[in-house]
Amino acid sequence: MIEDAQLNAWFCNQVLPLEGALTRFLQRNWRASEDVMELRQDVYERALNGARSGLPVHTKAYVFMIARNHLINSAVRAKIVSFDLVADLENVEAVTDTFAAERLIDARDQLRRAHAGMNALPARCREVVRLRKVEGLSTREAAERLGVGTHTIERQLTLGMRALVDFMLGGTGKVRRENQLRREKVTEQ
């Protein structure tokens, strides 16, 4: 079983940098573009759950295999659900979701926590994360809007997302640059 700190570090260092490529892969292979963000989150969840028993040697191949399998399963489920829905239309009764209130409260708590994490980011990181993740701008569009290079956007996004993930997982949410991470590893040893 992998420790949470090691799992978080693996996710931040090896999985999050694949986000752009993963998003493009999902957009190319899924018919409804509005589902791409949800599909990507599902892939992240499956990758984290699978890596709990052991970190994969080839992270990129692992993540894209999960994405491929999830797309296949989702497509199969979509066909089955639509068939079942049409077949049972006359038997449908209003079903109340007994956990709807609990899920709504959990979702609001997570949203508040994400908002607090965003506000804790430095101004540049916060703006880059907002433009890329909330508004959905491409790296180039965000760079043009902020008047900086695409490398700056990519770096600030990586730093901001790592800090935000750390905050959401109960950490401090502080942006830590590479030299800080190296110093922390040296002091741990």
PDB file of C-alpha atoms in Angstrom:
ATOM      1  CA  MET A   1       0.000   0.000   0.000  1.00  0.00           C
ATOM      2  CA  ILE A   2       1.403   3.387  -1.003  1.00  0.00           C
ATOM      3  CA  GLU A   3       1.487   6.192   1.563  1.00  0.00           C
ATOM      4  CA  ASP A   4      -0.670   9.248   0.829  1.00  0.00           C
ATOM      5  CA  ALA A   5       2.313  11.627   0.661  1.00  0.00           C
ATOM      6  CA  GLN A   6       4.059   9.426  -1.905  1.00  0.00           C
ATOM      7  CA  LEU A   7       0.826   9.002  -3.875  1.00  0.00           C
ATOM      8  CA  ASN A   8       0.201  12.782  -3.863  1.00  0.00           C
ATOM      9  CA  ALA A   9       3.754  13.493  -4.990  1.00  0.00           C
ATOM     10  CA  TRP A  10       3.440  10.944  -7.823  1.00  0.00           C
ATOM     11  CA  PHE A  11       0.119  12.453  -8.906  1.00  0.00           C
ATOM     12  CA  CYS A  12       1.406  16.042  -8.851  1.00  0.00           C
ATOM     13  CA  ASN A  13       4.738  15.293 -10.491  1.00  0.00           C
ATOM     14  CA  GLN A  14       3.790  12.697 -13.095  1.00  0.00           C
ATOM     15  CA  VAL A  15       0.036  12.716 -13.734  1.00  0.00           C
ATOM     16  CA  LEU A  16      -0.885  16.420 -13.649  1.00  0.00           C
ATOM     17  CA  PRO A  17       1.723  17.351 -16.304  1.00  0.00           C
ATOM     18  CA  LEU A  18      -0.130  14.987 -18.692  1.00  0.00           C
ATOM     19  CA  GLU A  19      -3.343  17.008 -18.376  1.00  0.00           C
ATOM     20  CA  GLY A  20      -3.083  18.831 -21.703  1.00  0.00           C
ATOM     21  CA  ALA A  21      -2.352  15.674 -23.676  1.00  0.00           C
ATOM     22  CA  LEU A  22      -5.033  13.752 -21.794  1.00  0.00           C
ATOM     23  CA  THR A  23      -7.621  16.463 -22.453  1.00  0.00           C
ATOM     24  CA  ARG A  24      -6.786  16.503 -26.171  1.00  0.00           C
ATOM     25  CA  PHE A  25      -7.011  12.696 -26.283  1.00  0.00           C
ATOM     26  CA  LEU A  26     -10.449  12.765 -24.650  1.00  0.00           C
ATOM     27  CA  GLN A  27     -11.663  15.573 -26.932  1.00  0.00           C
ATOM     28  CA  ARG A  28     -10.560  13.636 -30.023  1.00  0.00           C
ATOM     29  CA  ASN A  29     -12.188  10.415 -28.908  1.00  0.00           C
ATOM     30  CA  TRP A  30     -15.455  11.514 -27.257  1.00  0.00           C
ATOM     31  CA  ARG A  31     -18.420  12.912 -29.122  1.00  0.00           C
ATOM     32  CA  ALA A  32     -19.691  15.379 -26.476  1.00  0.00           C
ATOM     33  CA  SER A  33     -17.104  18.035 -25.627  1.00  0.00           C
ATOM     34  CA  GLU A  34     -19.057  19.088 -22.520  1.00  0.00           C
ATOM     35  CA  ASP A  35     -18.258  15.684 -20.955  1.00  0.00           C
ATOM     36  CA  VAL A  36     -14.475  15.946 -21.355  1.00  0.00           C
ATOM     37  CA  MET A  37     -13.735  17.569 -17.983  1.00  0.00           C
ATOM     38  CA  GLU A  38     -15.839  15.002 -16.138  1.00  0.00           C
ATOM     39  CA  LEU A  39     -14.196  12.157 -18.057  1.00  0.00           C
ATOM     40  CA  ARG A  40     -10.761  13.552 -17.192  1.00  0.00           C
ATOM     41  CA  GLN A  41     -11.667  13.685 -13.497  1.00  0.00           C
ATOM     42  CA  ASP A  42     -12.885  10.076 -13.696  1.00  0.00           C
ATOM     43  CA  VAL A  43      -9.544   9.074 -15.230  1.00  0.00           C
ATOM     44  CA  TYR A  44      -7.690  10.876 -12.417  1.00  0.00           C
ATOM     45  CA  GLU A  45      -9.813   9.120  -9.807  1.00  0.00           C
ATOM     46  CA  ARG A  46      -9.208   5.704 -11.354  1.00  0.00           C
ATOM     47  CA  ALA A  47      -5.482   6.398 -11.682  1.00  0.00           C
ATOM     48  CA  LEU A  48      -5.216   7.390  -8.015  1.00  0.00           C
ATOM     49  CA  ASN A  49      -7.227   4.395  -6.826  1.00  0.00           C
ATOM     50  CA  GLY A  50      -5.203   1.994  -8.951  1.00  0.00           C
ATOM     51  CA  ALA A  51      -1.878   3.453  -7.848  1.00  0.00           C
ATOM     52  CA  ARG A  52      -2.696   2.956  -4.163  1.00  0.00           C
ATOM     53  CA  SER A  53      -1.521  -0.650  -4.403  1.00  0.00           C
ATOM     54  CA  GLY A  54       1.670   0.277  -6.277  1.00  0.00           C
ATOM     55  CA  LEU A  55       2.928   3.155  -8.401  1.00  0.00           C
ATOM     56  CA  PRO A  56       3.121   2.341 -12.115  1.00  0.00           C
ATOM     57  CA  VAL A  57       6.497   2.270 -13.808  1.00  0.00           C
ATOM     58  CA  HIS A  58       5.225   3.997 -16.959  1.00  0.00           C
ATOM     59  CA  THR A  59       2.804   6.661 -15.778  1.00  0.00           C
ATOM     60  CA  LYS A  60       1.879   8.036 -19.199  1.00  0.00           C
ATOM     61  CA  ALA A  61       1.000   4.610 -20.620  1.00  0.00           C
ATOM     62  CA  TYR A  62      -0.917   3.798 -17.422  1.00  0.00           C
ATOM     63  CA  VAL A  63      -3.013   7.007 -17.523  1.00  0.00           C
ATOM     64  CA  PHE A  64      -3.800   6.721 -21.237  1.00  0.00           C
ATOM     65  CA  MET A  65      -4.737   3.044 -20.876  1.00  0.00           C
ATOM     66  CA  ILE A  66      -7.177   4.043 -18.123  1.00  0.00           C
ATOM     67  CA  ALA A  67      -8.551   6.838 -20.329  1.00  0.00           C
ATOM     68  CA  ARG A  68      -9.007   4.461 -23.286  1.00  0.00           C
ATOM     69  CA  ASN A  69     -10.772   1.838 -21.183  1.00  0.00           C
ATOM     70  CA  HIS A  70     -12.955   4.456 -19.498  1.00  0.00           C
ATOM     71  CA  LEU A  71     -14.036   5.855 -22.886  1.00  0.00           C
ATOM     72  CA  ILE A  72     -14.924   2.356 -24.093  1.00  0.00           C
ATOM     73  CA  ASN A  73     -16.893   1.587 -20.923  1.00  0.00           C
ATOM     74  CA  SER A  74     -18.662   4.947 -21.042  1.00  0.00           C
ATOM     75  CA  ALA A  75     -19.667   4.442 -24.661  1.00  0.00           C
ATOM     76  CA  VAL A  76     -21.011   0.964 -23.923  1.00  0.00           C
ATOM     77  CA  ARG A  77     -22.895   2.246 -20.866  1.00  0.00           C
ATOM     78  CA  ALA A  78     -24.374   5.140 -22.865  1.00  0.00           C
ATOM     79  CA  LYS A  79     -25.820   2.713 -25.396  1.00  0.00           C
ATOM     80  CA  ILE A  80     -27.185   0.399 -22.713  1.00  0.00           C
ATOM     81  CA  VAL A  81     -28.694   3.217 -20.666  1.00  0.00           C
ATOM     82  CA  SER A  82     -30.448   4.765 -23.621  1.00  0.00           C
ATOM     83  CA  PHE A  83     -31.858   1.375 -24.659  1.00  0.00           C
ATOM     84  CA  ASP A  84     -33.077   0.594 -21.127  1.00  0.00           C
ATOM     85  CA  LEU A  85     -34.530   4.066 -20.759  1.00  0.00           C
ATOM     86  CA  VAL A  86     -36.637   3.699 -23.906  1.00  0.00           C
ATOM     87  CA  ALA A  87     -37.679   0.130 -23.021  1.00  0.00           C
ATOM     88  CA  ASP A  88     -38.885   1.031 -19.524  1.00  0.00           C
ATOM     89  CA  LEU A  89     -40.440   4.442 -20.129  1.00  0.00           C
ATOM     90  CA  GLU A  90     -43.971   3.338 -19.210  1.00  0.00           C
ATOM     91  CA  ASN A  91     -42.745   1.855 -15.902  1.00  0.00           C
ATOM     92  CA  VAL A  92     -40.878   4.966 -14.773  1.00  0.00           C
ATOM     93  CA  GLU A  93     -42.002   6.462 -11.495  1.00  0.00           C
ATOM     94  CA  ALA A  94     -40.579   9.467  -9.733  1.00  0.00           C
ATOM     95  CA  VAL A  95     -37.596   8.159  -7.838  1.00  0.00           C
ATOM     96  CA  THR A  96     -36.364  10.269  -4.968  1.00  0.00           C
ATOM     97  CA  ASP A  97     -32.678  10.395  -4.377  1.00  0.00           C
ATOM     98  CA  THR A  98     -32.227   9.789  -0.667  1.00  0.00           C
ATOM     99  CA  PHE A  99     -28.621  10.969  -0.751  1.00  0.00           C
ATOM    100  CA  ALA A 100     -29.201  14.109  -2.832  1.00  0.00           C
ATOM    101  CA  ALA A 101     -29.027  16.471   0.137  1.00  0.00           C
ATOM    102  CA  GLU A 102     -25.849  14.862   1.459  1.00  0.00           C
ATOM    103  CA  ARG A 103     -24.195  15.015  -1.967  1.00  0.00           C
ATOM    104  CA  LEU A 104     -25.241  18.647  -2.348  1.00  0.00           C
ATOM    105  CA  ILE A 105     -23.707  19.532   1.029  1.00  0.00           C
ATOM    106  CA  ASP A 106     -20.503  17.646   0.159  1.00  0.00           C
ATOM    107  CA  ALA A 107     -20.304  19.371  -3.220  1.00  0.00           C
ATOM    108  CA  ARG A 108     -20.755  22.803  -1.629  1.00  0.00           C
ATOM    109  CA  ASP A 109     -18.064  22.030   0.953  1.00  0.00           C
ATOM    110  CA  GLN A 110     -15.669  20.934  -1.783  1.00  0.00           C
ATOM    111  CA  LEU A 111     -16.471  24.064  -3.788  1.00  0.00           C
ATOM    112  CA  ARG A 112     -15.824  26.280  -0.752  1.00  0.00           C
ATOM    113  CA  ARG A 113     -12.538  24.456  -0.127  1.00  0.00           C
ATOM    114  CA  ALA A 114     -11.498  24.835  -3.777  1.00  0.00           C
ATOM    115  CA  HIS A 115     -12.383  28.533  -3.643  1.00  0.00           C
ATOM    116  CA  ALA A 116     -10.326  28.978  -0.458  1.00  0.00           C
ATOM    117  CA  GLY A 117      -7.431  27.105  -2.089  1.00  0.00           C
ATOM    118  CA  MET A 118      -7.619  29.330  -5.160  1.00  0.00           C
ATOM    119  CA  ASN A 119      -7.611  32.454  -2.976  1.00  0.00           C
ATOM    120  CA  ALA A 120      -4.510  31.177  -1.147  1.00  0.00           C
ATOM    121  CA  LEU A 121      -2.526  31.033  -4.413  1.00  0.00           C
ATOM    122  CA  PRO A 122      -0.234  33.898  -5.408  1.00  0.00           C
ATOM    123  CA  ALA A 123      -1.922  36.340  -7.792  1.00  0.00           C
ATOM    124  CA  ARG A 124      -0.164  35.139 -10.980  1.00  0.00           C
ATOM    125  CA  CYS A 125      -0.765  31.437 -10.234  1.00  0.00           C
ATOM    126  CA  ARG A 126      -4.395  32.151  -9.312  1.00  0.00           C
ATOM    127  CA  GLU A 127      -4.993  34.049 -12.561  1.00  0.00           C
ATOM    128  CA  VAL A 128      -3.353  31.348 -14.690  1.00  0.00           C
ATOM    129  CA  VAL A 129      -5.338  28.558 -12.980  1.00  0.00           C
ATOM    130  CA  ARG A 130      -8.549  30.580 -13.390  1.00  0.00           C
ATOM    131  CA  LEU A 131      -7.946  31.245 -17.089  1.00  0.00           C
ATOM    132  CA  ARG A 132      -6.903  27.665 -17.907  1.00  0.00           C
ATOM    133  CA  LYS A 133      -9.164  25.637 -15.617  1.00  0.00           C
ATOM    134  CA  VAL A 134     -12.228  27.793 -15.025  1.00  0.00           C
ATOM    135  CA  GLU A 135     -12.483  29.701 -18.307  1.00  0.00           C
ATOM    136  CA  GLY A 136     -10.974  26.848 -20.341  1.00  0.00           C
ATOM    137  CA  LEU A 137      -8.523  28.949 -22.325  1.00  0.00           C
ATOM    138  CA  SER A 138      -5.657  27.247 -24.137  1.00  0.00           C
ATOM    139  CA  THR A 139      -2.094  27.869 -23.015  1.00  0.00           C
ATOM    140  CA  ARG A 140      -1.540  30.205 -25.945  1.00  0.00           C
ATOM    141  CA  GLU A 141      -4.755  32.179 -25.279  1.00  0.00           C
ATOM    142  CA  ALA A 142      -3.882  32.580 -21.595  1.00  0.00           C
ATOM    143  CA  ALA A 143      -0.347  33.698 -22.500  1.00  0.00           C
ATOM    144  CA  GLU A 144      -1.693  36.303 -24.915  1.00  0.00           C
ATOM    145  CA  ARG A 145      -4.210  37.598 -22.393  1.00  0.00           C
ATOM    146  CA  LEU A 146      -1.564  37.962 -19.659  1.00  0.00           C
ATOM    147  CA  GLY A 147       1.197  39.132 -21.999  1.00  0.00           C
ATOM    148  CA  VAL A 148       3.646  36.382 -21.027  1.00  0.00           C
ATOM    149  CA  GLY A 149       5.164  33.350 -22.736  1.00  0.00           C
ATOM    150  CA  THR A 150       3.519  29.932 -22.940  1.00  0.00           C
ATOM    151  CA  HIS A 151       6.325  28.444 -20.821  1.00  0.00           C
ATOM    152  CA  THR A 152       5.397  30.863 -18.021  1.00  0.00           C
ATOM    153  CA  ILE A 153       1.742  29.805 -18.249  1.00  0.00           C
ATOM    154  CA  GLU A 154       2.655  26.106 -18.142  1.00  0.00           C
ATOM    155  CA  ARG A 155       4.986  26.584 -15.176  1.00  0.00           C
ATOM    156  CA  GLN A 156       2.537  28.748 -13.214  1.00  0.00           C
ATOM    157  CA  LEU A 157      -0.267  26.274 -13.934  1.00  0.00           C
ATOM    158  CA  THR A 158       1.838  23.357 -12.688  1.00  0.00           C
ATOM    159  CA  LEU A 159       2.807  25.228  -9.519  1.00  0.00           C
ATOM    160  CA  GLY A 160      -0.762  26.420  -8.930  1.00  0.00           C
ATOM    161  CA  MET A 161      -2.362  23.006  -9.502  1.00  0.00           C
ATOM    162  CA  ARG A 162       0.158  21.281  -7.224  1.00  0.00           C
ATOM    163  CA  ALA A 163      -0.575  23.809  -4.481  1.00  0.00           C
ATOM    164  CA  LEU A 164      -4.325  23.506  -5.030  1.00  0.00           C
ATOM    165  CA  VAL A 165      -4.217  19.696  -4.914  1.00  0.00           C
ATOM    166  CA  ASP A 166      -2.117  19.910  -1.750  1.00  0.00           C
ATOM    167  CA  PHE A 167      -4.692  22.267  -0.195  1.00  0.00           C
ATOM    168  CA  MET A 168      -7.641  20.087  -1.237  1.00  0.00           C
ATOM    169  CA  LEU A 169      -5.911  17.054   0.322  1.00  0.00           C
ATOM    170  CA  GLY A 170      -5.493  18.854   3.647  1.00  0.00           C
ATOM    171  CA  GLY A 171      -2.061  20.418   3.171  1.00  0.00           C
ATOM    172  CA  THR A 172      -1.010  24.032   3.419  1.00  0.00           C
ATOM    173  CA  GLY A 173      -1.566  24.805  -0.257  1.00  0.00           C
ATOM    174  CA  LYS A 174       1.665  26.783  -0.474  1.00  0.00           C
ATOM    175  CA  VAL A 175       3.353  27.067  -3.863  1.00  0.00           C
ATOM    176  CA  ARG A 176       6.650  25.218  -3.661  1.00  0.00           C
ATOM    177  CA  ARG A 177       9.213  25.707  -6.351  1.00  0.00           C
ATOM    178  CA  GLU A 178      11.668  22.999  -7.463  1.00  0.00           C
ATOM    179  CA  ASN A 179      14.535  24.273  -5.295  1.00  0.00           C
ATOM    180  CA  GLN A 180      12.249  24.179  -2.215  1.00  0.00           C
ATOM    181  CA  LEU A 181      11.194  20.616  -3.018  1.00  0.00           C
ATOM    182  CA  ARG A 182      14.847  19.543  -3.374  1.00  0.00           C
ATOM    183  CA  ARG A 183      15.765  21.154  -0.042  1.00  0.00           C
ATOM    184  CA  GLU A 184      12.836  19.416   1.675  1.00  0.00           C
ATOM    185  CA  LYS A 185      13.923  16.022   0.287  1.00  0.00           C
ATOM    186  CA  VAL A 186      17.501  16.566   1.479  1.00  0.00           C
ATOM    187  CA  THR A 187      16.369  17.480   5.002  1.00  0.00           C
ATOM    188  CA  GLU A 188      14.079  14.410   5.144  1.00  0.00           C
ATOM    189  CA  GLN A 189      16.994  12.068   4.380  1.00  0.00           C
TER     190      GLN A 189
END
